[in-house]
XYZ file of C-alpha atoms in Angstrom:
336
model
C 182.301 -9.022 -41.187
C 180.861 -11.837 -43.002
C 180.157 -13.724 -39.830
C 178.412 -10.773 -38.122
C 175.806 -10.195 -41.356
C 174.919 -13.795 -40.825
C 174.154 -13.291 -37.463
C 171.567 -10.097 -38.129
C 170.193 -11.976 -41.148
C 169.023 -15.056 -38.850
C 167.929 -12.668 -35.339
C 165.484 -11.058 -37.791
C 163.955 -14.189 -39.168
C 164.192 -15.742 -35.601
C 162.028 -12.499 -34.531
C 159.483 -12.508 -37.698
C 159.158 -16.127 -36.748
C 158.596 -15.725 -33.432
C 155.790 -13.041 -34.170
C 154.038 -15.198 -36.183
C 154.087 -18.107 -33.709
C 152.632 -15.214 -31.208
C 149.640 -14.480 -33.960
C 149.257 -18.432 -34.064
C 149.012 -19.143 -30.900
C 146.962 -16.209 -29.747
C 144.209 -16.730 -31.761
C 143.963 -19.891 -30.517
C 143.824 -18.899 -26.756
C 139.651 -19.235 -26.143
C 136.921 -20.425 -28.037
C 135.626 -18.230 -30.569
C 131.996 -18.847 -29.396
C 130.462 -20.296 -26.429
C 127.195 -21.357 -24.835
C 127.380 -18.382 -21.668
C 123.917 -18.716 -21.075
C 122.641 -21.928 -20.779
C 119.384 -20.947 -19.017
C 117.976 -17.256 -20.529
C 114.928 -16.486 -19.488
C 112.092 -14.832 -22.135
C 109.359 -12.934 -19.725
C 106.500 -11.422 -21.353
C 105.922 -9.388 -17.966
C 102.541 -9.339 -16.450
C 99.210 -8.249 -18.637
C 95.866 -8.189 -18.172
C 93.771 -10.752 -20.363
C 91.988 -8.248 -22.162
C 95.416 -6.447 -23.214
C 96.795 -9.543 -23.637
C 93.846 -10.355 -26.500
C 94.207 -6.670 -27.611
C 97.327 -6.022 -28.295
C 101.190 -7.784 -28.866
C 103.577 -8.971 -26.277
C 106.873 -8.495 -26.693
C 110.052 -9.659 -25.449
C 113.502 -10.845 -25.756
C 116.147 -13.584 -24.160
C 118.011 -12.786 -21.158
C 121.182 -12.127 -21.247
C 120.753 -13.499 -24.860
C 120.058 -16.620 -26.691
C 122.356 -18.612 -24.824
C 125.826 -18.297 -26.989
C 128.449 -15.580 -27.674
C 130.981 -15.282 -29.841
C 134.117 -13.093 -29.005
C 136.072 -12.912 -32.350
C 135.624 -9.639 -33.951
C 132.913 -9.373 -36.402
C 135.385 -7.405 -38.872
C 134.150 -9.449 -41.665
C 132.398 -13.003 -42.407
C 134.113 -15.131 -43.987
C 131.888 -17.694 -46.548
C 132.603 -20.625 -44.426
C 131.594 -19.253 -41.018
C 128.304 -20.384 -39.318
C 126.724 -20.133 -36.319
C 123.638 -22.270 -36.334
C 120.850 -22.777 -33.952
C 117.713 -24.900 -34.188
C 114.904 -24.870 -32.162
C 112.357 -26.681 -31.000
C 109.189 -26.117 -28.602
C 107.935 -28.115 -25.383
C 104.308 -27.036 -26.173
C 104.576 -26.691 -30.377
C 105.367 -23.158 -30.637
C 102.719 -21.670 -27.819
C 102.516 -20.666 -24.282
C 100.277 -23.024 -21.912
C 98.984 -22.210 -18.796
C 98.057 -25.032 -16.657
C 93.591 -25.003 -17.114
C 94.934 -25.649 -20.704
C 94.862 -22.543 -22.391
C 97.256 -21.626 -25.482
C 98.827 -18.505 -26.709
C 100.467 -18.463 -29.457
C 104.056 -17.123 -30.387
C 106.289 -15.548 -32.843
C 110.269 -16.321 -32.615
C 112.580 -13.505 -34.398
C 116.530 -12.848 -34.550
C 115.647 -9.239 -34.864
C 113.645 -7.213 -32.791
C 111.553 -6.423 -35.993
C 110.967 -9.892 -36.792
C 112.384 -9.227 -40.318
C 114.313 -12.399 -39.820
C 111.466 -14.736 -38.789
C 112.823 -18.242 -36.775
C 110.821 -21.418 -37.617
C 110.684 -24.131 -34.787
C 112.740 -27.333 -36.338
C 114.214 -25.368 -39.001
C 118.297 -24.367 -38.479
C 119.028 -20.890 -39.215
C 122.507 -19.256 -39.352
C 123.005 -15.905 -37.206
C 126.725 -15.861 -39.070
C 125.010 -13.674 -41.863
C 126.151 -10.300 -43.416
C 122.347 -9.590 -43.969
C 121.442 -10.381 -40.433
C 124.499 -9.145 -38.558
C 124.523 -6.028 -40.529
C 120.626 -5.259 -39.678
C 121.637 -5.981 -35.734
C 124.016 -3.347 -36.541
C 127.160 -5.851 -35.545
C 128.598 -6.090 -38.910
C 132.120 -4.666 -38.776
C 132.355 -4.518 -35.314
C 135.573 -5.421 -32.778
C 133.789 -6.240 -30.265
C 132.483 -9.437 -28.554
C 128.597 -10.133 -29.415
C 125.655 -11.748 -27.566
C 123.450 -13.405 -29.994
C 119.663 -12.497 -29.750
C 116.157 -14.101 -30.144
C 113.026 -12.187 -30.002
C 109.339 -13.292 -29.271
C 106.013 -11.807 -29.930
C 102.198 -12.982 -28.706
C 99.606 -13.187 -31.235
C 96.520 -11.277 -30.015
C 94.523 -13.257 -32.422
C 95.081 -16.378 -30.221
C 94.277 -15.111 -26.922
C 90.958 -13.497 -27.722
C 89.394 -15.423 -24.614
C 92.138 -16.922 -22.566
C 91.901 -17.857 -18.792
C 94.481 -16.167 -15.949
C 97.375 -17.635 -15.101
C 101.041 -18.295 -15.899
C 101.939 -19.417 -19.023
C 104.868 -21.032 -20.128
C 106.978 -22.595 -22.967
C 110.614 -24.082 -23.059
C 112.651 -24.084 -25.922
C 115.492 -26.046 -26.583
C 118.225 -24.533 -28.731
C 120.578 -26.515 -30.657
C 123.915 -24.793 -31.497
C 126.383 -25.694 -33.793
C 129.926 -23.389 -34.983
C 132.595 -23.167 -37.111
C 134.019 -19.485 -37.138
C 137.599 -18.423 -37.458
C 139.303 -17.015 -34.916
C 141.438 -14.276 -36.257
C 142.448 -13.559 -40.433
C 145.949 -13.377 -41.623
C 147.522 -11.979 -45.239
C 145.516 -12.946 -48.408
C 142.541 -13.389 -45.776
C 143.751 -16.860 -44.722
C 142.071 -17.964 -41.369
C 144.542 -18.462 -39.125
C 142.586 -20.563 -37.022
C 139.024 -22.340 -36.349
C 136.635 -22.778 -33.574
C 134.731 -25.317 -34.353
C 132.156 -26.270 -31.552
C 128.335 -27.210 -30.220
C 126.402 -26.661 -27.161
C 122.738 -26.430 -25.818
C 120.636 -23.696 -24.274
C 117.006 -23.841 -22.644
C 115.194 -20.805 -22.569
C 112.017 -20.666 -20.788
C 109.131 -18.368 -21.922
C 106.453 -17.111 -19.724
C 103.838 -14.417 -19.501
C 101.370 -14.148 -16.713
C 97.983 -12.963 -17.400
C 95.774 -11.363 -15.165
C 91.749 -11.532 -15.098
C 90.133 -8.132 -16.071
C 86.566 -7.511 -16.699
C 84.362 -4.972 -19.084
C 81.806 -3.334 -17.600
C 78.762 -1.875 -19.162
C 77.124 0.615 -16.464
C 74.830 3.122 -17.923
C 73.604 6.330 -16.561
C 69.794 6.103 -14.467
C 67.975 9.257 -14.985
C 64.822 9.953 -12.332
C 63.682 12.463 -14.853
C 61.890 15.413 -13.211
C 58.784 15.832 -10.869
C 58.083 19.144 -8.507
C 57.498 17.071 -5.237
C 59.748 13.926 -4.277
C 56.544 12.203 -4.339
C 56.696 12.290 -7.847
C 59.733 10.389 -8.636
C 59.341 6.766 -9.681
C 61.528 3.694 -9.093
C 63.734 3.140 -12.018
C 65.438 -0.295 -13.411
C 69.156 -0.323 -15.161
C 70.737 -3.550 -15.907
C 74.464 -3.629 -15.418
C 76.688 -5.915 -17.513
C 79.984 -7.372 -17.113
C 82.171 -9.668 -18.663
C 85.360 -11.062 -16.915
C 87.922 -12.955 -17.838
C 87.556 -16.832 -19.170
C 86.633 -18.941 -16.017
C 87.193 -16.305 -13.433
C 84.752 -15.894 -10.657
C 83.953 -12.938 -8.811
C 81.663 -10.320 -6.816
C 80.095 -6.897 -8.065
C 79.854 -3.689 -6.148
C 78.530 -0.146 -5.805
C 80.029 2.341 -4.184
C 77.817 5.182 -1.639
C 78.157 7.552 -3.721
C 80.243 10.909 -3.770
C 77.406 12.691 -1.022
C 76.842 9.712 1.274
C 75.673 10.346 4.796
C 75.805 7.718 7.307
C 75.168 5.324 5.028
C 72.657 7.141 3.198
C 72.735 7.501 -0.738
C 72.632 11.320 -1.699
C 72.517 13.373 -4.837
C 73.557 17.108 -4.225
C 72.907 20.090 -5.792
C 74.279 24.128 -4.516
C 74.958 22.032 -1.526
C 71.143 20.727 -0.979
C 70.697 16.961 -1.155
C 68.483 14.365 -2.686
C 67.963 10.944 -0.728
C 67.725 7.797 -2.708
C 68.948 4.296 -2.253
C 70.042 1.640 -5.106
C 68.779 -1.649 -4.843
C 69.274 -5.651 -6.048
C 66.758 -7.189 -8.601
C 63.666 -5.689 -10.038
C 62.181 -5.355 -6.793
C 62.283 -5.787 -3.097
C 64.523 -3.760 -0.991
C 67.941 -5.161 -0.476
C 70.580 -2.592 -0.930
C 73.321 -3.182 -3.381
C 76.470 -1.590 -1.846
C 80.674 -2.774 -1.757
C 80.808 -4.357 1.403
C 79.996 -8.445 2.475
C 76.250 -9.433 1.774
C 75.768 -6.112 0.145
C 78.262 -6.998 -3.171
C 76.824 -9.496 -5.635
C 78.189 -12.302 -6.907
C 78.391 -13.743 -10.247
C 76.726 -16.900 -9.799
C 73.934 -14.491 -8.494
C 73.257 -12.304 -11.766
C 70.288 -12.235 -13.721
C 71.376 -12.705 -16.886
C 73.679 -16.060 -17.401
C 74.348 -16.563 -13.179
C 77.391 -18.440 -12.790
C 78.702 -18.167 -16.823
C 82.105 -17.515 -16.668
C 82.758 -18.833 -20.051
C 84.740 -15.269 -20.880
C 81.948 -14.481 -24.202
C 78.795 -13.900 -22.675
C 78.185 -10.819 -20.388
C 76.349 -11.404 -17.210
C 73.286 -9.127 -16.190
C 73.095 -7.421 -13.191
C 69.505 -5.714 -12.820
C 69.256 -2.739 -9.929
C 66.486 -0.615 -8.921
C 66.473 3.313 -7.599
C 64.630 5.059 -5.591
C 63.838 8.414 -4.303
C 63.031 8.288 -0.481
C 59.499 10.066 -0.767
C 59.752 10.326 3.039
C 62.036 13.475 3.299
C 61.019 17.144 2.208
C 61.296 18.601 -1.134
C 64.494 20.523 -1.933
C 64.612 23.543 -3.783
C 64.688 23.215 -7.388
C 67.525 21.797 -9.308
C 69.525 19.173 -10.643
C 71.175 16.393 -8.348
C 73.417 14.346 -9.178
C 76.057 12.089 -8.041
C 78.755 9.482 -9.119
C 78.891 5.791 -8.031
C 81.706 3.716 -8.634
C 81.765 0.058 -9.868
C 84.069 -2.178 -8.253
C 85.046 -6.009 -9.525
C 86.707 -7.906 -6.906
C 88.046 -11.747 -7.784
């Protein structure tokens, strides 16, 4: 009997032994964080220049920042860290090849409560930061993020074109792998690694145009209609090119420039300049080009709106509708 209680005494230790070598050794089976993306791409999408000076970018690293860590976020212990330093190609701003800068915000939250400053290390192993990702107490593996944001005030006159930045992110670990009784770590991933994540945002040109209304005024025979003058303004995007023009109207006729009324017409024709008789329309010689305005020809230095002046006239050579008031619509059309 003796012999036989020594035997159960020592299967049990051999088996609470055993358990613990499983715990041990389990924990110890993968790295507790690793560099998964080594490449993530930031893209701000496509925008227009004019949104682009208007209004914030926004994005995020894809699939994340570069690293993830797959030991369960139950709790952080005070000696776990998961740093990452940055630092910029172009000093914290997109550049587009002409040599144009926008400027850049870097965030571990989409809010940009948790602001990241180029050269400075910053540890995402935080209870304040994991807790506002909402990752705090979780069991499951996370990617960690970064977050950008354009400055509008920096690309209030930018030229078109793709523009890029490349960080370089330098990580750096220690984070335990899996917490025994009394909250001992039972084991320690201690490790490094790089990722590159490329920024870029391409920005469209876009122009504001300034096309106000030409009023003939009234006259009882279409004899009585004189010419009138408008000026049309436009400004396009920083160093951008590109030709202006007019559409035939909504109650064109072979060609022919109409303003309707209860389904009578009005003749008249729009043309270039202050005088002469060279029709402004939307197709070849008829469009205008920029180097051909008025006002500032060929100034495409994205502040200073270019003047386009046009003329109207009534053709005085057809008969007198019945009374009225004709109108129509003509469409302005920018093409680069």
């Amino acid at each position: 009997m003796g012999n036989a209680g020594v035997i159960r005494l020592g299967w049990r230790s051999l088996v609470t032994f055993c358990l613990l070598l499983a715990v041990v050794c389990g924990t110890n089976s993968a790295l507790a964080c690793d560099v998964v993306a080594p490449n993530p791409l930031a893209s701000f999408g496509v925008a227009s220049s004019l949104t682009v000076a208007g209004s914030a970018q926004q994005t995020s690293a894809q699939p994340n920042a570069g690293v993830e860590c797959s030991a369960p976020i139950l709790s952080v212990l005070g000696s776990d860290y998961v740093n990452a330093t940055i630092t910029s190609a172009n000093g914290g701003q997109l550049q587009v090849a002409t040599g144009d800068t926008i400027d850049y915000d870097i965030s571990a939250d989409p809010g940009g409560e948790v602001p990241l400053t180029l050269g400075t290390t910053y540890d995402y192993y935080n209870a304040t930061l994991l807790d506002l990702l909402g990752l705090l107490g979780s069991s499951d593996p996370i990617e960690l993020p970064m977050y950008f944001r354009t400055l509008p005030g920096s690309a209030d006159n930018v030229a078109a074109g793709l523009y890029i930045d490349t960080l370089t992110v330098n990580w750096n670990w220690s984070v335990c792998e899996g917490i025994g009784i009394g909250g001992l770590c039972l084991g320690r991933d201690n490790g490094s690694g790089t990722s590159t994540v490329t920024l870029q945002l391409e920005v469209l040109p876009d122009c504001v145009i300034d096309a106000p209304d030409l009023d003939f005024g009234s006259a009882p025979l279409v004899a009585g209609f004189s010419p009138v003058t408008r000026t049309l303004s436009v400004r396009c995007t920083k160093g951008q090119a590109y030709s202006v023009g007019l559409s035939d109207g909504q109650h064109a006729a072979s060609g022919q420039r109409r303003m309707a009324s209860s389904g009578e017409f009005l003749r008249y024709e729009l043309y270039k300049g202050a005088s002469g008789l060279s029709r402004w329309g939307r197709q070849g010689a008829e469009r205008r080009d920029s180097t051909q305005a008025d006002n500032a020809p060929g100034n495409h230095d994205g502040v200073t709106a270019q003047g386009f002046i046009y003329r109207g006239i009534i053709d005085d050579a057809q008969s007198t509708p019945p009374a009225g008031v004709y109108t129509d619509t003509v469409v302005v059309d920018i093409e680069f």
